[in-house]
mmCIF file of C-alpha atoms in Angstrom:
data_model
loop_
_atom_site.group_PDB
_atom_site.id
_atom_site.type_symbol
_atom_site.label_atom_id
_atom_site.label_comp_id
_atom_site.label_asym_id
_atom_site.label_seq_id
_atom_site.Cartn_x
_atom_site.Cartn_y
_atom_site.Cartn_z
ATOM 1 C CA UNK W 1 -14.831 -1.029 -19.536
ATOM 2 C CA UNK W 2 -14.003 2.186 -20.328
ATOM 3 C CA UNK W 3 -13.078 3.332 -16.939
ATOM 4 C CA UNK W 4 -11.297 -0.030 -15.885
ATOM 5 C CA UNK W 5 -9.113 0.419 -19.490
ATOM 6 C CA UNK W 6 -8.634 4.203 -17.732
ATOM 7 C CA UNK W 7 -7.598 3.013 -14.529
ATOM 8 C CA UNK W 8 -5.488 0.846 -15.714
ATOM 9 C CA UNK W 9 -3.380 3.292 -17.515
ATOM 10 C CA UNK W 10 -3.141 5.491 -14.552
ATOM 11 C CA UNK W 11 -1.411 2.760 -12.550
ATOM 12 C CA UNK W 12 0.389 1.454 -15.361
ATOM 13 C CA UNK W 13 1.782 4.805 -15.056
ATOM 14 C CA UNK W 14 2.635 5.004 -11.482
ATOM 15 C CA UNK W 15 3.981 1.472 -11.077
ATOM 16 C CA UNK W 16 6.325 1.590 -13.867
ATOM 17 C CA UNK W 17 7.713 4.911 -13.228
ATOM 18 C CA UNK W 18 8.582 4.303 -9.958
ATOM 19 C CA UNK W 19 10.103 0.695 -10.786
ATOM 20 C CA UNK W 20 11.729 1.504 -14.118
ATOM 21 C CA UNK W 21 13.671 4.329 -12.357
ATOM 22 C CA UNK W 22 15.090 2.056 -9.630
ATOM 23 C CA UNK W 23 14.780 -1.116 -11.740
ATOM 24 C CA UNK W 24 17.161 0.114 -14.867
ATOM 25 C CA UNK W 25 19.772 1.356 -12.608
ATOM 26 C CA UNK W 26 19.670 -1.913 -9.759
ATOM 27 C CA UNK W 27 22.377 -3.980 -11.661
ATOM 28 C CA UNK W 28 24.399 -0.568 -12.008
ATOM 29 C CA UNK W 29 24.057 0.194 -8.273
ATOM 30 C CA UNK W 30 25.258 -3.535 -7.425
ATOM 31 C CA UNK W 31 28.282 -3.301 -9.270
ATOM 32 C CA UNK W 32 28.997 0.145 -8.046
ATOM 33 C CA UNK W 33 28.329 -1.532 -4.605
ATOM 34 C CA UNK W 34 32.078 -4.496 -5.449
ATOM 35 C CA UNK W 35 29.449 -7.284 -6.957
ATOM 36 C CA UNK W 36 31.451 -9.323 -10.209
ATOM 37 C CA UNK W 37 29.396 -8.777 -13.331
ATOM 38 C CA UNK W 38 29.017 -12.494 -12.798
ATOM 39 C CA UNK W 39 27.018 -12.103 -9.616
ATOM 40 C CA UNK W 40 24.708 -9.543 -11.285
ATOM 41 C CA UNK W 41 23.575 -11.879 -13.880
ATOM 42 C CA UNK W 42 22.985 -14.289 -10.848
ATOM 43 C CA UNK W 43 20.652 -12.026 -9.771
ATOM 44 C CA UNK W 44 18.984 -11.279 -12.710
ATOM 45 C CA UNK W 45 18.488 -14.785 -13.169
ATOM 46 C CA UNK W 46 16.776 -15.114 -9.150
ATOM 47 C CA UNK W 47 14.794 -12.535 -10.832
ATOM 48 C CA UNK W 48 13.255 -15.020 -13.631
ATOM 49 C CA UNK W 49 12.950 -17.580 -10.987
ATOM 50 C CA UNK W 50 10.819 -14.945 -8.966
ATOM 51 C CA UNK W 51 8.786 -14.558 -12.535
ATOM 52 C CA UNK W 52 8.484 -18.550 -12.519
ATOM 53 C CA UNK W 53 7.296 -18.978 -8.814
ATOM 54 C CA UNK W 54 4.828 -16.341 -9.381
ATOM 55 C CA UNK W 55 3.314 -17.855 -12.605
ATOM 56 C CA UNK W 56 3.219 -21.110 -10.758
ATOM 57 C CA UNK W 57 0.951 -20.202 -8.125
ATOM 58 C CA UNK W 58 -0.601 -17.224 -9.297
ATOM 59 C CA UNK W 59 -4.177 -18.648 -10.367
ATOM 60 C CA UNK W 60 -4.471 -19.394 -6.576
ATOM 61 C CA UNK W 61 -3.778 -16.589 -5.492
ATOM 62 C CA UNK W 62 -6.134 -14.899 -7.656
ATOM 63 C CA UNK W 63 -8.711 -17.489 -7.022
ATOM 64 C CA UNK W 64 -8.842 -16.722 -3.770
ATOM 65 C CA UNK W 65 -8.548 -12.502 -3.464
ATOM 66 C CA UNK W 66 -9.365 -11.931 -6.844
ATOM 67 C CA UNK W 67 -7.964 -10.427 -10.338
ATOM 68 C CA UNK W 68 -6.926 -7.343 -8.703
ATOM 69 C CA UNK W 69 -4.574 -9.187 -5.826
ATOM 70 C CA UNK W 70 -1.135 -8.851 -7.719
ATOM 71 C CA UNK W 71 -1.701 -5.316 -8.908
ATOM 72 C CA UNK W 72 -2.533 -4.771 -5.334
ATOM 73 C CA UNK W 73 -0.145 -6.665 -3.884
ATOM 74 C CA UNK W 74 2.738 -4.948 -5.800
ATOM 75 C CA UNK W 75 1.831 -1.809 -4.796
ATOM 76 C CA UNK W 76 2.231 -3.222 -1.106
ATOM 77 C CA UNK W 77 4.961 -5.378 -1.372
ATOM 78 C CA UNK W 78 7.466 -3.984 -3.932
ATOM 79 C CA UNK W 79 7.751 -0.780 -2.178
ATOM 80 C CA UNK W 80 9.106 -3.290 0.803
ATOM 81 C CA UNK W 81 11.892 -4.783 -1.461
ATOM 82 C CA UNK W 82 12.999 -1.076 -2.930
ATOM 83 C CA UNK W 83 13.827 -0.410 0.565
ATOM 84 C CA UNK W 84 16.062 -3.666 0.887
ATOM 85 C CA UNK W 85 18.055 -2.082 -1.758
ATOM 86 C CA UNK W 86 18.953 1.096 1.127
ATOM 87 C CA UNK W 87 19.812 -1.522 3.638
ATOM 88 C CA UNK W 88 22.008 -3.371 1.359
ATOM 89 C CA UNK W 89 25.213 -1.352 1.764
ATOM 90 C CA UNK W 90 24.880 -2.127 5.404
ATOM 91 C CA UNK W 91 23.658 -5.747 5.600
ATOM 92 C CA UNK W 92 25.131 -7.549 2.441
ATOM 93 C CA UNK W 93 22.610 -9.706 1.721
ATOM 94 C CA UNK W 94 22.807 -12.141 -1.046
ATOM 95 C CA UNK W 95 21.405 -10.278 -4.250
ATOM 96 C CA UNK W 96 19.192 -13.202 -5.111
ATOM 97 C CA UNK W 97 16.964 -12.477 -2.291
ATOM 98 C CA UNK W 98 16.195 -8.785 -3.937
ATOM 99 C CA UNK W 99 16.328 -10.671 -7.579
ATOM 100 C CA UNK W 100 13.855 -13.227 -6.622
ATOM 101 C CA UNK W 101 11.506 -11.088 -3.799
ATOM 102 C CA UNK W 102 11.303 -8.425 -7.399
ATOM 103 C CA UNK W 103 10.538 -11.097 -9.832
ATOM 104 C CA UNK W 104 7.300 -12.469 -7.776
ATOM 105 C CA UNK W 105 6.228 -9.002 -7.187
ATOM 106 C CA UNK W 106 6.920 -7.715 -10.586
ATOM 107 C CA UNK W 107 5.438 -10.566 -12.979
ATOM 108 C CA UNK W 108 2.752 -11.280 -10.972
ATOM 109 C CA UNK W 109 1.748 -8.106 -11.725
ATOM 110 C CA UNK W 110 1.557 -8.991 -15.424
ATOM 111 C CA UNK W 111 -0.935 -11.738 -14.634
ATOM 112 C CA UNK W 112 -3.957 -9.891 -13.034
ATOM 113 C CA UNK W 113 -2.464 -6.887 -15.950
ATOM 114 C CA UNK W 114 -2.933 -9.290 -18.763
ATOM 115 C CA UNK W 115 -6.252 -10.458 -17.772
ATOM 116 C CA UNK W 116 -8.164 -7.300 -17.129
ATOM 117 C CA UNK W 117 -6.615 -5.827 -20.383
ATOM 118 C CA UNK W 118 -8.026 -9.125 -21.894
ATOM 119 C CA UNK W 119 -11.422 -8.034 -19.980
ATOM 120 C CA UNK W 120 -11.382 -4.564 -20.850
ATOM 121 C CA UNK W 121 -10.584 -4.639 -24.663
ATOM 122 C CA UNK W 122 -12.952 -5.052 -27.716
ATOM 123 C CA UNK W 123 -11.531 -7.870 -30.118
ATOM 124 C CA UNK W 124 -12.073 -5.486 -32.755
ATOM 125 C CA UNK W 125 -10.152 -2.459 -31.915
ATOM 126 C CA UNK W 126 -7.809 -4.541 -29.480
ATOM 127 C CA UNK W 127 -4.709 -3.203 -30.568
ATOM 128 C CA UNK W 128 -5.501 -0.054 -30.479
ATOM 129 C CA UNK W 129 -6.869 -0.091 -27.082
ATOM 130 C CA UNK W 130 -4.084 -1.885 -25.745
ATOM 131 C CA UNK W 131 -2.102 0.235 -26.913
ATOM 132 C CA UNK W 132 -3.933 3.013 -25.107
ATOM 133 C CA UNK W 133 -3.627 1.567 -22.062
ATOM 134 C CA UNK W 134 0.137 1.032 -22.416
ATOM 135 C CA UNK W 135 0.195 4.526 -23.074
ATOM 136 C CA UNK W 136 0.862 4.637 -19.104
ATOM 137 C CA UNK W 137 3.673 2.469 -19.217
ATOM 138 C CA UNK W 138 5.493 3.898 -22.044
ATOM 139 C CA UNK W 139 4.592 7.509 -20.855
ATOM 140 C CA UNK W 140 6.404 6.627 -17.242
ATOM 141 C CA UNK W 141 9.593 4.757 -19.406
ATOM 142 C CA UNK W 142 10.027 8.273 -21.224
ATOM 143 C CA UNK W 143 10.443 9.976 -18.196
ATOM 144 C CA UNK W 144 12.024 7.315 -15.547
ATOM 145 C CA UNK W 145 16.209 7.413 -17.123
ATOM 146 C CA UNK W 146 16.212 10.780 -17.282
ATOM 147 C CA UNK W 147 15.095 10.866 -13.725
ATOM 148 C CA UNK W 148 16.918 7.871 -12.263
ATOM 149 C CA UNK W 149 19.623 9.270 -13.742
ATOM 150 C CA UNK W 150 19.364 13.142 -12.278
ATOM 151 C CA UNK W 151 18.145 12.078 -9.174
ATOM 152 C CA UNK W 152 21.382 9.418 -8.344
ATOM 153 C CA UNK W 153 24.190 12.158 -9.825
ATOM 154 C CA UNK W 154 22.355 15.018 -7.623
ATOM 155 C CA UNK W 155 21.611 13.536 -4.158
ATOM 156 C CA UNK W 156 22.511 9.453 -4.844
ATOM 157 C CA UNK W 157 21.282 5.981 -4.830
ATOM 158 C CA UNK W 158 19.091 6.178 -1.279
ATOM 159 C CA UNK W 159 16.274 9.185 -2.882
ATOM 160 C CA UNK W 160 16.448 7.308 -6.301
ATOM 161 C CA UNK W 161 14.966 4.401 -3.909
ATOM 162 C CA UNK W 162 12.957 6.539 -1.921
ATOM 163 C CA UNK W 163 11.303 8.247 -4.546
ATOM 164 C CA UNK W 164 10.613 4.734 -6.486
ATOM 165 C CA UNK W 165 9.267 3.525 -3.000
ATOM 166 C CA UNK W 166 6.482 6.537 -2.995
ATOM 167 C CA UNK W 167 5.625 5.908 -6.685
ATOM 168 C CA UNK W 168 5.038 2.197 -6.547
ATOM 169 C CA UNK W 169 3.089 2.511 -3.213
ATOM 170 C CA UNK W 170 0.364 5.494 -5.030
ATOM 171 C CA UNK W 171 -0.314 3.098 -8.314
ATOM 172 C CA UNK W 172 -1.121 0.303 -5.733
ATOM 173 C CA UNK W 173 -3.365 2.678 -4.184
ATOM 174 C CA UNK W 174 -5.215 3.679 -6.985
ATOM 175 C CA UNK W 175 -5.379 0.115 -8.391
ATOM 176 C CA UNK W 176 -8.020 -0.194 -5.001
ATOM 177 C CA UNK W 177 -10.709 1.606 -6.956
ATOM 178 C CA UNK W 178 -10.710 -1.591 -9.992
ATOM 179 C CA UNK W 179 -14.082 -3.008 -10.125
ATOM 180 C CA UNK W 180 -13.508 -6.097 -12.149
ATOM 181 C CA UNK W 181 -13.296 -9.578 -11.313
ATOM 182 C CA UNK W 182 -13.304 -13.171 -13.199
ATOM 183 C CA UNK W 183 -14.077 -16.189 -13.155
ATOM 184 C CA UNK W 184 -12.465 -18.974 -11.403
ATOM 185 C CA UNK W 185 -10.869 -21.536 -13.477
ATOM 186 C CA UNK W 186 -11.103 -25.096 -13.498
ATOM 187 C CA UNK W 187 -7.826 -27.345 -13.111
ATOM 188 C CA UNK W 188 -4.427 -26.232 -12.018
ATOM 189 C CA UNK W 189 -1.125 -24.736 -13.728
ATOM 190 C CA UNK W 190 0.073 -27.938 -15.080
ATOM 191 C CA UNK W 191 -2.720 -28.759 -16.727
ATOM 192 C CA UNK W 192 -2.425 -27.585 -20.680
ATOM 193 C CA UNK W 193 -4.498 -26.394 -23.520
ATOM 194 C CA UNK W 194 -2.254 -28.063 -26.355
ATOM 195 C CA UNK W 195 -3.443 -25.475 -29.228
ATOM 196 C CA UNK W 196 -2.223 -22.563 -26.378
ATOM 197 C CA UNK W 197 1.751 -23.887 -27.085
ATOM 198 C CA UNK W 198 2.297 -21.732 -30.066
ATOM 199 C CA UNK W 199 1.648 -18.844 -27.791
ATOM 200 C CA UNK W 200 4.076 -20.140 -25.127
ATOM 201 C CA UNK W 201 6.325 -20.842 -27.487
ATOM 202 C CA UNK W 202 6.640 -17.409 -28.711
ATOM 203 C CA UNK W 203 6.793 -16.168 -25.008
ATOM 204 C CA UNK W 204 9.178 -18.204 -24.484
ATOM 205 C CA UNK W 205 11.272 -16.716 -27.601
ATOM 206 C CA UNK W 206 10.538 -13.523 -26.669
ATOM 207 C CA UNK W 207 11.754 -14.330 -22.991
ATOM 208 C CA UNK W 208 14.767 -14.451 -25.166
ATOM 209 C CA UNK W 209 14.644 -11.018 -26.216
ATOM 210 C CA UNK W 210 13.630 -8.982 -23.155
ATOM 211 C CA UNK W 211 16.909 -10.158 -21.445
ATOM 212 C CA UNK W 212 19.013 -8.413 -23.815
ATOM 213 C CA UNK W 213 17.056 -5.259 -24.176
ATOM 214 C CA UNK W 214 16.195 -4.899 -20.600
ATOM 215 C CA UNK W 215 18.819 -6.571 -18.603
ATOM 216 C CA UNK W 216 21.955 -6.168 -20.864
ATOM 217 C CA UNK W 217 21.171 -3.069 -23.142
ATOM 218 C CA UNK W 218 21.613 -0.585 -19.934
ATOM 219 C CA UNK W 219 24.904 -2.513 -18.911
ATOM 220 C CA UNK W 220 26.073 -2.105 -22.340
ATOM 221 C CA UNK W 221 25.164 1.200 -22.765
ATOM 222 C CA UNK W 222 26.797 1.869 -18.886
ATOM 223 C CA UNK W 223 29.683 0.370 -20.291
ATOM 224 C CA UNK W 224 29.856 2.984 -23.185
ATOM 225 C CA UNK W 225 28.915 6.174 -21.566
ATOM 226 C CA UNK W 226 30.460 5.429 -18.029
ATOM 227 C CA UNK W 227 27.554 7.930 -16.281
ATOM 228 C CA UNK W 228 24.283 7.268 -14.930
ATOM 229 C CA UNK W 229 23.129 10.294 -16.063
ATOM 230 C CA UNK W 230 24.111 9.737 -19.560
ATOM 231 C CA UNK W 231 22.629 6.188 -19.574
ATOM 232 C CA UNK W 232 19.418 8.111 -18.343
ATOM 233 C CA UNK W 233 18.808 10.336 -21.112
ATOM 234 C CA UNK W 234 19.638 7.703 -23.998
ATOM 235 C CA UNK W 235 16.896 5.618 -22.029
ATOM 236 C CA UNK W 236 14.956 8.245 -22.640
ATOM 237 C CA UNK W 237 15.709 8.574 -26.501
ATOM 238 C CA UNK W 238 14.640 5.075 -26.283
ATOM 239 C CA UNK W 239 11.721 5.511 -24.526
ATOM 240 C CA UNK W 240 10.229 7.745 -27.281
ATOM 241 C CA UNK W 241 10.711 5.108 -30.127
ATOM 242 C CA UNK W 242 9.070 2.586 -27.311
ATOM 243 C CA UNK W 243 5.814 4.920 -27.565
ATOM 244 C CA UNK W 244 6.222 5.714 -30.988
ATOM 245 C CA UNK W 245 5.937 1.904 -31.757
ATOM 246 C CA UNK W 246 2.992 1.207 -29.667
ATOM 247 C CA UNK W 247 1.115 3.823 -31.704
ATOM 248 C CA UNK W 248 2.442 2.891 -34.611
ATOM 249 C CA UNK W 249 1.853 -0.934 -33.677
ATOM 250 C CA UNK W 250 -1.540 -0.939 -32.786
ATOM 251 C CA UNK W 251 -2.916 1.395 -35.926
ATOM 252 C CA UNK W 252 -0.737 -1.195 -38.167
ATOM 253 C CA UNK W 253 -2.393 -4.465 -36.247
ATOM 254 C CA UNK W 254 -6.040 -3.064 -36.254
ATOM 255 C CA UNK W 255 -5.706 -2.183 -40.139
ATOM 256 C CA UNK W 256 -3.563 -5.029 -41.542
ATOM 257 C CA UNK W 257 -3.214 -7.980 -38.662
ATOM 258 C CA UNK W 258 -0.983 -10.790 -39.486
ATOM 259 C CA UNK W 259 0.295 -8.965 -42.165
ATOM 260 C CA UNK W 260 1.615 -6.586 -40.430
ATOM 261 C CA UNK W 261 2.967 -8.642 -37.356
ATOM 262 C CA UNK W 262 4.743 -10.906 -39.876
ATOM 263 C CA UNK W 263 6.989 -7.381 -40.999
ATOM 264 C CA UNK W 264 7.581 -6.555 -37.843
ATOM 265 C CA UNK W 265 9.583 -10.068 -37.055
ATOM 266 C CA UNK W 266 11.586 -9.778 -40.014
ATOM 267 C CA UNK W 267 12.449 -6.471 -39.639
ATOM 268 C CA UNK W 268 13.497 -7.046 -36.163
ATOM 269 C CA UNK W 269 14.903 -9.725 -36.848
ATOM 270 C CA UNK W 270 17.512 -8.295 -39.735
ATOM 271 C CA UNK W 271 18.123 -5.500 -36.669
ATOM 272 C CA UNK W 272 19.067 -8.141 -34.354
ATOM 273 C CA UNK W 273 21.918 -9.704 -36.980
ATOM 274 C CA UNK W 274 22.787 -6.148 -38.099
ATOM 275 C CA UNK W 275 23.896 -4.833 -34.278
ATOM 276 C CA UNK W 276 25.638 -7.730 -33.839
ATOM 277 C CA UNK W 277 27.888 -6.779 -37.054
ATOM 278 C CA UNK W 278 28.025 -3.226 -36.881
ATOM 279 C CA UNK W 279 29.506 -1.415 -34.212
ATOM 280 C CA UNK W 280 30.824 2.460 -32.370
ATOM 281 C CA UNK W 281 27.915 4.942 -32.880
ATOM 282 C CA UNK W 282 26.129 2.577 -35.887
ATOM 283 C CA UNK W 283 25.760 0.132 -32.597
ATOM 284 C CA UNK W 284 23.491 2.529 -30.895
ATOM 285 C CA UNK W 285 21.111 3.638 -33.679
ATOM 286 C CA UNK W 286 21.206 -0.525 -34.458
ATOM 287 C CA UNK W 287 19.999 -0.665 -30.390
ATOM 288 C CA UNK W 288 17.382 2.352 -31.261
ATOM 289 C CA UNK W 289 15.817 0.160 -34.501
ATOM 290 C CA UNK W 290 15.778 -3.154 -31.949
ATOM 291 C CA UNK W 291 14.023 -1.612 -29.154
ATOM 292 C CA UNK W 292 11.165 -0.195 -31.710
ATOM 293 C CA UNK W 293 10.297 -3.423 -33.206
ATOM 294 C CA UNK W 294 10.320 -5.370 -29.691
ATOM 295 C CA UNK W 295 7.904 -3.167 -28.691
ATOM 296 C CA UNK W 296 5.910 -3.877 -31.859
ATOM 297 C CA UNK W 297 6.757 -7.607 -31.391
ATOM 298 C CA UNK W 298 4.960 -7.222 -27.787
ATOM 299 C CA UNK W 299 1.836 -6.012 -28.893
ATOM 300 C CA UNK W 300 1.889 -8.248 -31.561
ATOM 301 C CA UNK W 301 2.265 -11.281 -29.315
ATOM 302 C CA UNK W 302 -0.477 -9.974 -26.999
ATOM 303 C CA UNK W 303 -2.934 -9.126 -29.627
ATOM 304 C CA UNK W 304 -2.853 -12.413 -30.896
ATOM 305 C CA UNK W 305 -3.143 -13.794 -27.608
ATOM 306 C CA UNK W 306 -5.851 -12.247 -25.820
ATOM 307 C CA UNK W 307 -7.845 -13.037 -28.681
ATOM 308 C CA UNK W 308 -7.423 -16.478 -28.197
ATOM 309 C CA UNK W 309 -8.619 -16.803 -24.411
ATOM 310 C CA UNK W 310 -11.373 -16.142 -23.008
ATOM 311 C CA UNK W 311 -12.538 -15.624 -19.727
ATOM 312 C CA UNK W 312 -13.532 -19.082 -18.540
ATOM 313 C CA UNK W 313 -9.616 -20.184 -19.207
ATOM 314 C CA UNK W 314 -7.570 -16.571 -18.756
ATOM 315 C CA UNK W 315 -5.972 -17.041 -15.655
ATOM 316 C CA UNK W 316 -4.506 -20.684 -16.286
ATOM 317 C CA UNK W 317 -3.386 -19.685 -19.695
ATOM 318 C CA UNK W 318 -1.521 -15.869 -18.790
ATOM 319 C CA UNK W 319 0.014 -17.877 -15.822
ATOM 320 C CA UNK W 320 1.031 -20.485 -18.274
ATOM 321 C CA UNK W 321 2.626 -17.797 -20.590
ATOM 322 C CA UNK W 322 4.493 -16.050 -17.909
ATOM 323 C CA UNK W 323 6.408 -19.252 -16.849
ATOM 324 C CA UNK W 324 7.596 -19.069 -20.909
ATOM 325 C CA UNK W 325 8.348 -15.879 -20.502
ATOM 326 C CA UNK W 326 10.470 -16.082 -17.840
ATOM 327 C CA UNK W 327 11.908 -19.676 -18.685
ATOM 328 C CA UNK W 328 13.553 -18.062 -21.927
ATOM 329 C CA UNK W 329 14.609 -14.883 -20.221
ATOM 330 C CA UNK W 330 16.447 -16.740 -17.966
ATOM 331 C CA UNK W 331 17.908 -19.424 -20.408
ATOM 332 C CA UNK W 332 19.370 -16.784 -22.603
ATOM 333 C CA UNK W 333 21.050 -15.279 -19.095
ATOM 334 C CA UNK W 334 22.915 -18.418 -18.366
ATOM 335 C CA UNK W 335 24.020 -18.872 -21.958
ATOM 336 C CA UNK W 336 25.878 -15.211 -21.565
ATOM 337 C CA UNK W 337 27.487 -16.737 -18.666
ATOM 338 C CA UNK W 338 29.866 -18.372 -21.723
ATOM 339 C CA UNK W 339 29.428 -16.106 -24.949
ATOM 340 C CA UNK W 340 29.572 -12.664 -25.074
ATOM 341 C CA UNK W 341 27.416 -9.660 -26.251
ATOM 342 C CA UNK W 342 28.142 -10.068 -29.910
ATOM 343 C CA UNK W 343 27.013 -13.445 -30.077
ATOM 344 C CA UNK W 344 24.007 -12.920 -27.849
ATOM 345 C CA UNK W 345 23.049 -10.267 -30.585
ATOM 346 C CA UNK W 346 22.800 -13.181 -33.311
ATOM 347 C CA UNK W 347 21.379 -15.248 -31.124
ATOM 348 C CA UNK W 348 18.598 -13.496 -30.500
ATOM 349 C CA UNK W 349 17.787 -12.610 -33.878
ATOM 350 C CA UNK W 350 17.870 -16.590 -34.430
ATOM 351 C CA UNK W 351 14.975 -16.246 -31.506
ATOM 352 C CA UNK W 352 13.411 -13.846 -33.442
ATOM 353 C CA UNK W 353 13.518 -15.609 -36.851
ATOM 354 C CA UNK W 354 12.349 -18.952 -35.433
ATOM 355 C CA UNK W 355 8.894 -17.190 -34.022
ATOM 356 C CA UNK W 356 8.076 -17.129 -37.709
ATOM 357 C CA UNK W 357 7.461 -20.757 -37.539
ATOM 358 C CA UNK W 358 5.211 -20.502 -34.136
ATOM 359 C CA UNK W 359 3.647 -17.852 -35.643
ATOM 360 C CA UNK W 360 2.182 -19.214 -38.638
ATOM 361 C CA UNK W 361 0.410 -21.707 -36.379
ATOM 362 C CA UNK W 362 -1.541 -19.169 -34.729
#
């Protein structure tokens, strides 16, 4: 398990540092490109219908090539749809395709992810090794703005793609040499464990969430600095309390559990209503203390899930959660389509104050 959980982090690295680089700077590049703002969030919401389609019918796909076939196949197949973004200036496709094409790749990923991190992690120390093999991820986020951002205000958009293209492609490689696999499971998508909705629930809350801080927070931040490269290195400020709150997560799960997930939701909760009152440079340390405790909010939520599946029912159930996931993600998208920023801050620290009650089901 040992080498799987090391594997893992390798390609978590690869994969993520290749697509966060393109990824946080797509909705930037459309707009630069003449899209509305309106059409972006059009194709951030194909995106979540990407996420949906892939949850839908990813326990077949599975079943039939295995745990590894989304890892795999993103490492094929995202590459593909990097390179639709260097035709785009040319061809003028709708930005759905791209949205939708990126959300199948991209959360499908998370399924086979999610089970062989369920596989290769002790309930005991689960946390902890979790958040070791997130190490990867977070470790690729640090360095991916700064990057993005050099890389487009040296040579441009076309090597920020390239470069992502290469990146993806190696950690799809590597995830070849994975020697796990799981069982099949009986029944099909629809078909639900009711004591598993809690869990949804809070996926689908936390859906919520990840649309502000990963979809909105860099068009925001755009907004205030005005320069890739700027937007770049705050990601990267942001990055660091991303990695600082995985490690500081996982000790604080292993050692206290509930306890300590329960102080996590309030506090990000009170950060959530705070940035939506305070704002100028308050508004980005406010954006600093939110991105901290989502990340402790994510392990949290995972923690508490994987150690309520087990192999016999994994795939049904992360497929299940994904759909939640990206349900909520996209719901909170189409309610910005009438409310602004400000009141998509309080909103979501509603979200975040309402998991309390899922929570204390669990």
């Amino acid at each position: 398990m040992k080498e799987n959980r090391r594997l893992l982090t390798i390609i978590l690295f690869f994969v993520m540092l290749g697509s966060t680089m393109y990824g946080l700077f797509t909705p930037i590049y459309f707009i630069s490109q003449g899209l509305s703002y309106e059409r972006v969030v059009f194709y951030m919401i194909s995106w979540c219908i990407g996420g949906i389609l892939a949850g839908i019918f990813g326990k077949d796909l599975i079943d039939k090539f295995g745990v590894k076939s989304w890892i795999i196949g993103r490492g094929i197949f995202e590459p593909l749809t990097v390179l639709l973004l260097l035709i785009y200036p040319i061809f003028r496709y709708p930005p759905e395709i791209q949205g939708i094409l990126s959300g199948i790749f991209q959360m499908g990923f998370w399924i086979s992810m999610d089970i062989l991190t369920t596989k290769t992690t002790d309930k005991e120390h689960r946390g902890k090794q979790q958040s070791n093999i997130y190490l990867g991820m977070l470790i690729a986020s640090l360095i991916s703005p700064f990057l993005g951002g050099l890389i487009i205000a040296k040579v441009g958009y076309p090597w920020l793609f390239v470069t992502s293209f290469s990146l993806i492609l190696g950690g799809g490689i590597i995830s070849l040499f994975l020697k796990l696999e799981t069982k099949k499971t009986d029944g099909g998508f629809f078909k639900v464990d009711r004591s598993m909705l809690p869990h949804f629930a809070l996926s689908f809350l936390r859906g919520m969430t990840f649309s502000m801080t990963s979809w909105l927070f860099p068009l925001m931040l755009f907004g205030i600095f005005k320069d890739e490269l700027m937007l770049g290195n705050f990601g990267t400020v942001l990055s660091i309390l991303a990695i600082s709150a995985n490690v500081f997560g996982g000790f604080m799960i292993d050692r206290f559990g509930k306890r300590a997930i329960y102080s996590f939701f309030i506090a990000s909760a009170s950060a959530w209503m705070l940035a939506g009152i305070f704002a100028g440079n308050i508004f980005l340390v406010m954006i600093g203390i939110i991105t901290f405790f989502y990340n402790t909010i994510n392990l949290s939520n995972n923690t508490l899930f994987f150690n309520s599946i087990h192999d016999g029912n994994a795939t049904i159930l992360v497929s299940q959660r994904l759909v939640s996931f990206c349900i909520g993600s996209m719901l909170l998208l189409l309610i910005h389509l009438f409310i602004g920023y400000e009141a998509l801050f309080f909103l979501s620290g509603s979200v975040v104050a309402a998991s309390l009650f899922f929570l204390r089901k669990i």
